[in-house]
Amino acid sequence: YVFAAIDAGCAAVRVNPGNIRQFDDQVGAIARAAEDAGIPIRIGVNAGSLDKRLLHKHGGVTPEALVESALWECSLFEEHGYTDLKISVKHHDPVVMIEAYRKLAGRCDYPLHLGVTEAGPRFQGTVKSAVAFGALLAEGIGDTIRVSLSAPPVEEVKVGTQILEALGLRPRGLDIVSCPSCGRAQVDVHTLAERVTAALEGFPVPLRVAVMGCVVNGPGEAREADIGVAAGNGKGQIFVKGEVIRTVPESKIVETLLAEAARIAEEMGVEVEA
């Protein structure tokens, strides 16, 4: 399959220590094929690929065992002069995963591919991925990422994009700043924030939008955003670039914000479809 992937023009291939042990006589041929094609190989280690000797040595699937397995497989390719490698040491537990990548980063200079494997359903997997990626990327560890969710692949891409945007590692798109539910809220902030998010999904220019539900923190947060609303008592103050431009009925908040967002985009020379 590795040779077939290379012949098919794949941009990179991944090999697993659990598989390569069965074909160790082919390592040299794989290295030559990848080098001739000018593509990298990812050494992908996870709990299911660890050699029994490493499990016994380290007392289970530990960060140390994952790192030793990855570096051992790298050495097989290094013996053939091939070093266009990147490494992943994925684990379903963010604590184990974080420690493994920290140790790996201290022992090699290869690019590292981050992943929490089998992270779980959408909500749980998103939390695990955000915790693990956030900790490592904030330390400068990690070159590529893969979010693994029991959800449609497009959701994995969305979560990964949001993580990178939150860390400032990717240009921000739509950034919704909204307050939690509290005793001061005079509007259903949860529903309003969801409606604003849905209305602006895929908006062609980056925007920070504040959706606030009271007059305590609302005006201040709204002033910091590109556009925003401080809502309550059946109406909302609409802010644009820090200035109150009008007050509208609650039923008109979403359409007013959308109209102001479109106006900002047009001022930037970006056409917005109706």
Tab-separated table of C-alpha atoms in Angstrom:
chain	number	residue	atom	x	y	z
A	1	TYR	CA	0.000	0.000	0.000
A	2	VAL	CA	2.879	2.395	0.687
A	3	PHE	CA	4.296	1.805	-2.786
A	4	ALA	CA	0.835	2.144	-4.348
A	5	ALA	CA	0.265	5.448	-2.515
A	6	ILE	CA	3.622	6.794	-3.696
A	7	ASP	CA	2.932	5.705	-7.283
A	8	ALA	CA	-0.496	7.359	-7.114
A	9	GLY	CA	1.097	10.710	-6.312
A	10	CYS	CA	0.173	11.087	-2.637
A	11	ALA	CA	1.774	14.100	-0.958
A	12	ALA	CA	3.040	11.975	1.961
A	13	VAL	CA	2.734	8.465	3.350
A	14	ARG	CA	2.423	7.162	6.885
A	15	VAL	CA	4.017	3.996	8.255
A	16	ASN	CA	3.145	2.333	11.539
A	17	PRO	CA	5.650	0.521	13.771
A	18	GLY	CA	3.082	-2.253	14.187
A	19	ASN	CA	3.188	-2.878	10.437
A	20	ILE	CA	6.784	-2.120	9.567
A	21	ARG	CA	8.045	-4.913	11.825
A	22	GLN	CA	6.402	-7.380	9.435
A	23	PHE	CA	8.140	-5.858	6.419
A	24	ASP	CA	11.477	-4.691	7.816
A	25	ASP	CA	13.219	-5.994	4.716
A	26	GLN	CA	11.291	-3.397	2.697
A	27	VAL	CA	12.406	-0.294	4.638
A	28	GLY	CA	15.226	0.477	2.219
A	29	ALA	CA	12.927	0.145	-0.790
A	30	ILE	CA	10.295	2.375	0.835
A	31	ALA	CA	12.928	4.991	1.624
A	32	ARG	CA	14.216	4.978	-1.969
A	33	ALA	CA	10.716	5.204	-3.431
A	34	ALA	CA	9.785	8.129	-1.178
A	35	GLU	CA	13.064	9.914	-1.865
A	36	ASP	CA	12.703	9.460	-5.630
A	37	ALA	CA	9.176	10.880	-5.433
A	38	GLY	CA	10.293	13.744	-3.200
A	39	ILE	CA	7.706	13.058	-0.492
A	40	PRO	CA	8.003	12.750	3.298
A	41	ILE	CA	7.100	9.785	5.466
A	42	ARG	CA	5.217	10.104	8.742
A	43	ILE	CA	6.146	7.730	11.514
A	44	GLY	CA	2.772	7.195	13.205
A	45	VAL	CA	2.845	5.666	16.660
A	46	ASN	CA	-0.147	4.911	18.871
A	47	ALA	CA	-1.102	2.536	21.657
A	48	GLY	CA	-2.003	-0.258	19.269
A	49	SER	CA	1.349	-0.248	17.482
A	50	LEU	CA	3.725	-0.686	20.408
A	51	ASP	CA	6.023	-3.691	20.485
A	52	LYS	CA	5.348	-6.079	23.384
A	53	ARG	CA	8.934	-5.618	24.519
A	54	LEU	CA	8.380	-1.886	24.912
A	55	LEU	CA	5.119	-2.476	26.767
A	56	HIS	CA	6.921	-4.783	29.163
A	57	LYS	CA	9.912	-2.476	29.510
A	58	HIS	CA	7.870	0.621	30.324
A	59	GLY	CA	4.986	-1.053	32.113
A	60	GLY	CA	2.340	-0.190	29.529
A	61	VAL	CA	1.523	2.530	27.019
A	62	THR	CA	3.518	5.355	28.559
A	63	PRO	CA	4.929	8.550	27.032
A	64	GLU	CA	8.385	6.981	27.239
A	65	ALA	CA	7.237	3.885	25.344
A	66	LEU	CA	5.618	5.949	22.578
A	67	VAL	CA	8.745	8.066	22.135
A	68	GLU	CA	11.106	5.106	22.104
A	69	SER	CA	8.982	3.358	19.491
A	70	ALA	CA	8.938	6.421	17.236
A	71	LEU	CA	12.664	7.062	17.453
A	72	TRP	CA	13.419	3.369	16.854
A	73	GLU	CA	11.459	3.419	13.622
A	74	CYS	CA	13.107	6.670	12.549
A	75	SER	CA	16.461	4.944	13.009
A	76	LEU	CA	15.435	2.242	10.507
A	77	PHE	CA	15.018	4.869	7.812
A	78	GLU	CA	18.059	6.840	8.949
A	79	GLU	CA	20.156	3.712	8.345
A	80	HIS	CA	19.285	4.106	4.668
A	81	GLY	CA	20.090	7.825	4.630
A	82	TYR	CA	16.445	8.876	4.563
A	83	THR	CA	15.524	11.669	6.991
A	84	ASP	CA	12.537	13.402	5.357
A	85	LEU	CA	10.406	12.278	8.285
A	86	LYS	CA	7.749	13.653	10.574
A	87	ILE	CA	6.471	11.925	13.703
A	88	SER	CA	3.212	11.468	15.566
A	89	VAL	CA	2.822	9.807	18.967
A	90	LYS	CA	-0.933	9.901	19.384
A	91	HIS	CA	-2.903	8.767	22.415
A	92	HIS	CA	-6.544	9.041	23.476
A	93	ASP	CA	-5.553	10.543	26.843
A	94	PRO	CA	-4.487	14.210	26.464
A	95	VAL	CA	-2.217	13.986	29.527
A	96	VAL	CA	-0.244	11.051	28.086
A	97	MET	CA	-0.236	12.632	24.627
A	98	ILE	CA	1.063	16.000	25.852
A	99	GLU	CA	3.883	14.431	27.855
A	100	ALA	CA	4.880	12.170	24.950
A	101	TYR	CA	5.213	15.099	22.548
A	102	ARG	CA	7.138	17.134	25.085
A	103	LYS	CA	9.628	14.312	25.509
A	104	LEU	CA	9.826	13.749	21.769
A	105	ALA	CA	10.449	17.445	21.098
A	106	GLY	CA	13.379	17.305	23.507
A	107	ARG	CA	14.979	14.353	21.749
A	108	CYS	CA	14.705	15.132	18.031
A	109	ASP	CA	14.327	17.931	15.501
A	110	TYR	CA	11.857	16.201	13.207
A	111	PRO	CA	8.537	17.969	12.488
A	112	LEU	CA	5.803	16.740	14.809
A	113	HIS	CA	2.236	15.921	13.786
A	114	LEU	CA	-0.138	16.394	16.728
A	115	GLY	CA	-3.179	14.254	17.348
A	116	VAL	CA	-5.408	12.929	20.096
A	117	THR	CA	-6.407	9.625	18.566
A	118	GLU	CA	-9.883	8.201	19.144
A	119	ALA	CA	-10.774	11.439	20.936
A	120	GLY	CA	-14.456	10.517	21.031
A	121	PRO	CA	-17.780	12.127	20.047
A	122	ARG	CA	-17.924	15.712	18.842
A	123	PHE	CA	-18.165	17.544	22.185
A	124	GLN	CA	-15.792	15.347	24.187
A	125	GLY	CA	-13.311	15.064	21.337
A	126	THR	CA	-13.306	18.818	20.768
A	127	VAL	CA	-12.496	19.471	24.422
A	128	LYS	CA	-9.709	16.867	24.473
A	129	SER	CA	-8.184	18.181	21.254
A	130	ALA	CA	-8.363	21.813	22.324
A	131	VAL	CA	-6.703	21.034	25.672
A	132	ALA	CA	-3.891	18.981	24.150
A	133	PHE	CA	-3.195	21.104	21.079
A	134	GLY	CA	-3.475	24.325	23.034
A	135	ALA	CA	-0.925	23.224	25.618
A	136	LEU	CA	1.614	22.047	23.039
A	137	LEU	CA	1.194	24.723	20.377
A	138	ALA	CA	1.445	27.439	23.032
A	139	GLU	CA	4.869	25.971	23.881
A	140	GLY	CA	5.916	25.960	20.226
A	141	ILE	CA	5.588	22.169	19.906
A	142	GLY	CA	3.838	20.872	16.801
A	143	ASP	CA	3.952	21.519	13.062
A	144	THR	CA	0.751	19.949	11.761
A	145	ILE	CA	-2.429	18.770	13.482
A	146	ARG	CA	-5.267	16.282	12.996
A	147	VAL	CA	-8.483	16.495	14.977
A	148	SER	CA	-10.058	13.034	15.289
A	149	LEU	CA	-13.770	13.030	16.108
A	150	SER	CA	-16.600	10.536	15.835
A	151	ALA	CA	-18.280	13.061	13.566
A	152	PRO	CA	-18.285	14.040	9.871
A	153	PRO	CA	-14.773	15.023	8.674
A	154	VAL	CA	-15.887	18.592	7.984
A	155	GLU	CA	-16.467	18.983	11.740
A	156	GLU	CA	-12.871	17.921	12.394
A	157	VAL	CA	-11.649	20.638	10.052
A	158	LYS	CA	-13.857	23.245	11.726
A	159	VAL	CA	-12.558	22.360	15.195
A	160	GLY	CA	-8.937	22.382	14.057
A	161	THR	CA	-9.391	25.731	12.381
A	162	GLN	CA	-10.973	27.214	15.495
A	163	ILE	CA	-8.111	25.970	17.675
A	164	LEU	CA	-5.520	27.559	15.395
A	165	GLU	CA	-7.473	30.811	15.205
A	166	ALA	CA	-7.837	30.950	18.991
A	167	LEU	CA	-4.062	30.617	19.362
A	168	GLY	CA	-3.385	33.239	16.706
A	169	LEU	CA	-1.720	30.654	14.458
A	170	ARG	CA	-4.217	31.174	11.653
A	171	PRO	CA	-5.908	34.405	10.547
A	172	ARG	CA	-9.151	34.813	12.443
A	173	GLY	CA	-12.442	34.494	10.645
A	174	LEU	CA	-15.709	35.013	12.476
A	175	ASP	CA	-15.079	35.546	16.204
A	176	ILE	CA	-18.236	35.646	18.314
A	177	VAL	CA	-17.828	37.232	21.749
A	178	SER	CA	-20.939	36.437	23.796
A	179	CYS	CA	-21.724	36.436	27.485
A	180	PRO	CA	-22.874	33.403	29.484
A	181	SER	CA	-26.304	33.143	31.025
A	182	CYS	CA	-26.538	35.031	34.310
A	183	GLY	CA	-29.013	36.856	36.494
A	184	ARG	CA	-28.315	40.168	34.735
A	185	ALA	CA	-29.241	38.880	31.273
A	186	GLN	CA	-32.343	40.544	29.883
A	187	VAL	CA	-32.407	38.531	26.665
A	188	ASP	CA	-31.960	34.871	25.667
A	189	VAL	CA	-28.252	35.283	24.907
A	190	HIS	CA	-27.763	31.619	24.007
A	191	THR	CA	-30.363	31.695	21.251
A	192	LEU	CA	-29.366	35.160	20.044
A	193	ALA	CA	-25.682	34.195	19.783
A	194	GLU	CA	-26.575	31.051	17.829
A	195	ARG	CA	-28.769	33.032	15.441
A	196	VAL	CA	-26.013	35.608	14.840
A	197	THR	CA	-23.441	32.855	14.309
A	198	ALA	CA	-25.676	31.069	11.806
A	199	ALA	CA	-26.423	34.298	9.935
A	200	LEU	CA	-22.725	35.143	9.579
A	201	GLU	CA	-21.390	31.648	8.916
A	202	GLY	CA	-18.925	31.714	6.036
A	203	PHE	CA	-18.753	35.522	6.024
A	204	PRO	CA	-15.960	36.497	3.610
A	205	VAL	CA	-14.088	38.944	5.897
A	206	PRO	CA	-12.801	38.437	9.454
A	207	LEU	CA	-15.105	39.965	12.026
A	208	ARG	CA	-15.288	40.151	15.806
A	209	VAL	CA	-18.936	40.273	16.800
A	210	ALA	CA	-20.105	40.896	20.376
A	211	VAL	CA	-23.481	39.543	21.474
A	212	MET	CA	-24.151	40.778	24.985
A	213	GLY	CA	-27.257	40.445	27.118
A	214	CYS	CA	-27.152	43.284	29.635
A	215	VAL	CA	-26.062	46.874	30.167
A	216	VAL	CA	-23.313	46.031	32.705
A	217	ASN	CA	-20.599	44.413	30.561
A	218	GLY	CA	-22.465	44.699	27.275
A	219	PRO	CA	-21.539	48.172	26.060
A	220	GLY	CA	-17.858	47.781	26.929
A	221	GLU	CA	-17.498	44.449	25.136
A	222	ALA	CA	-19.554	45.650	22.186
A	223	ARG	CA	-17.299	48.688	21.766
A	224	GLU	CA	-14.236	46.418	21.473
A	225	ALA	CA	-15.778	44.449	18.598
A	226	ASP	CA	-16.163	45.321	14.933
A	227	ILE	CA	-19.899	45.134	15.386
A	228	GLY	CA	-21.963	44.230	18.407
A	229	VAL	CA	-25.165	44.443	20.346
A	230	ALA	CA	-25.960	45.122	23.986
A	231	ALA	CA	-29.468	43.743	24.309
A	232	GLY	CA	-32.153	43.955	26.969
A	233	ASN	CA	-35.754	44.932	27.675
A	234	GLY	CA	-36.850	43.937	24.195
A	235	LYS	CA	-34.346	46.030	22.272
A	236	GLY	CA	-30.666	46.210	21.407
A	237	GLN	CA	-28.063	48.927	21.077
A	238	ILE	CA	-26.079	48.287	17.897
A	239	PHE	CA	-22.377	49.167	17.976
A	240	VAL	CA	-20.075	49.554	14.971
A	241	LYS	CA	-16.370	50.158	15.586
A	242	GLY	CA	-17.039	51.292	19.143
A	243	GLU	CA	-19.882	53.695	18.408
A	244	VAL	CA	-23.611	53.266	19.061
A	245	ILE	CA	-25.308	53.746	15.698
A	246	ARG	CA	-28.898	52.885	16.580
A	247	THR	CA	-31.239	51.045	18.894
A	248	VAL	CA	-33.496	48.432	17.314
A	249	PRO	CA	-36.238	46.074	18.511
A	250	GLU	CA	-34.997	42.645	19.609
A	251	SER	CA	-36.629	41.085	16.545
A	252	LYS	CA	-34.432	43.230	14.275
A	253	ILE	CA	-31.064	42.613	15.955
A	254	VAL	CA	-29.820	39.802	13.725
A	255	GLU	CA	-30.767	41.406	10.417
A	256	THR	CA	-29.281	44.741	11.540
A	257	LEU	CA	-25.965	43.128	12.508
A	258	LEU	CA	-25.895	41.262	9.207
A	259	ALA	CA	-26.525	44.479	7.290
A	260	GLU	CA	-23.732	46.299	9.128
A	261	ALA	CA	-21.363	43.387	8.528
A	262	ALA	CA	-22.153	43.534	4.812
A	263	ARG	CA	-21.501	47.269	4.799
A	264	ILE	CA	-18.085	46.763	6.428
A	265	ALA	CA	-17.241	44.116	3.844
A	266	GLU	CA	-18.235	46.398	0.973
A	267	GLU	CA	-16.031	49.163	2.401
A	268	MET	CA	-13.176	46.638	2.232
A	269	GLY	CA	-14.002	45.917	-1.391
A	270	VAL	CA	-15.528	42.492	-0.715
A	271	GLU	CA	-18.872	41.721	-2.287
A	272	VAL	CA	-21.347	39.898	-0.062
A	273	GLU	CA	-24.059	37.744	-1.577
A	274	ALA	CA	-27.577	38.617	-0.468
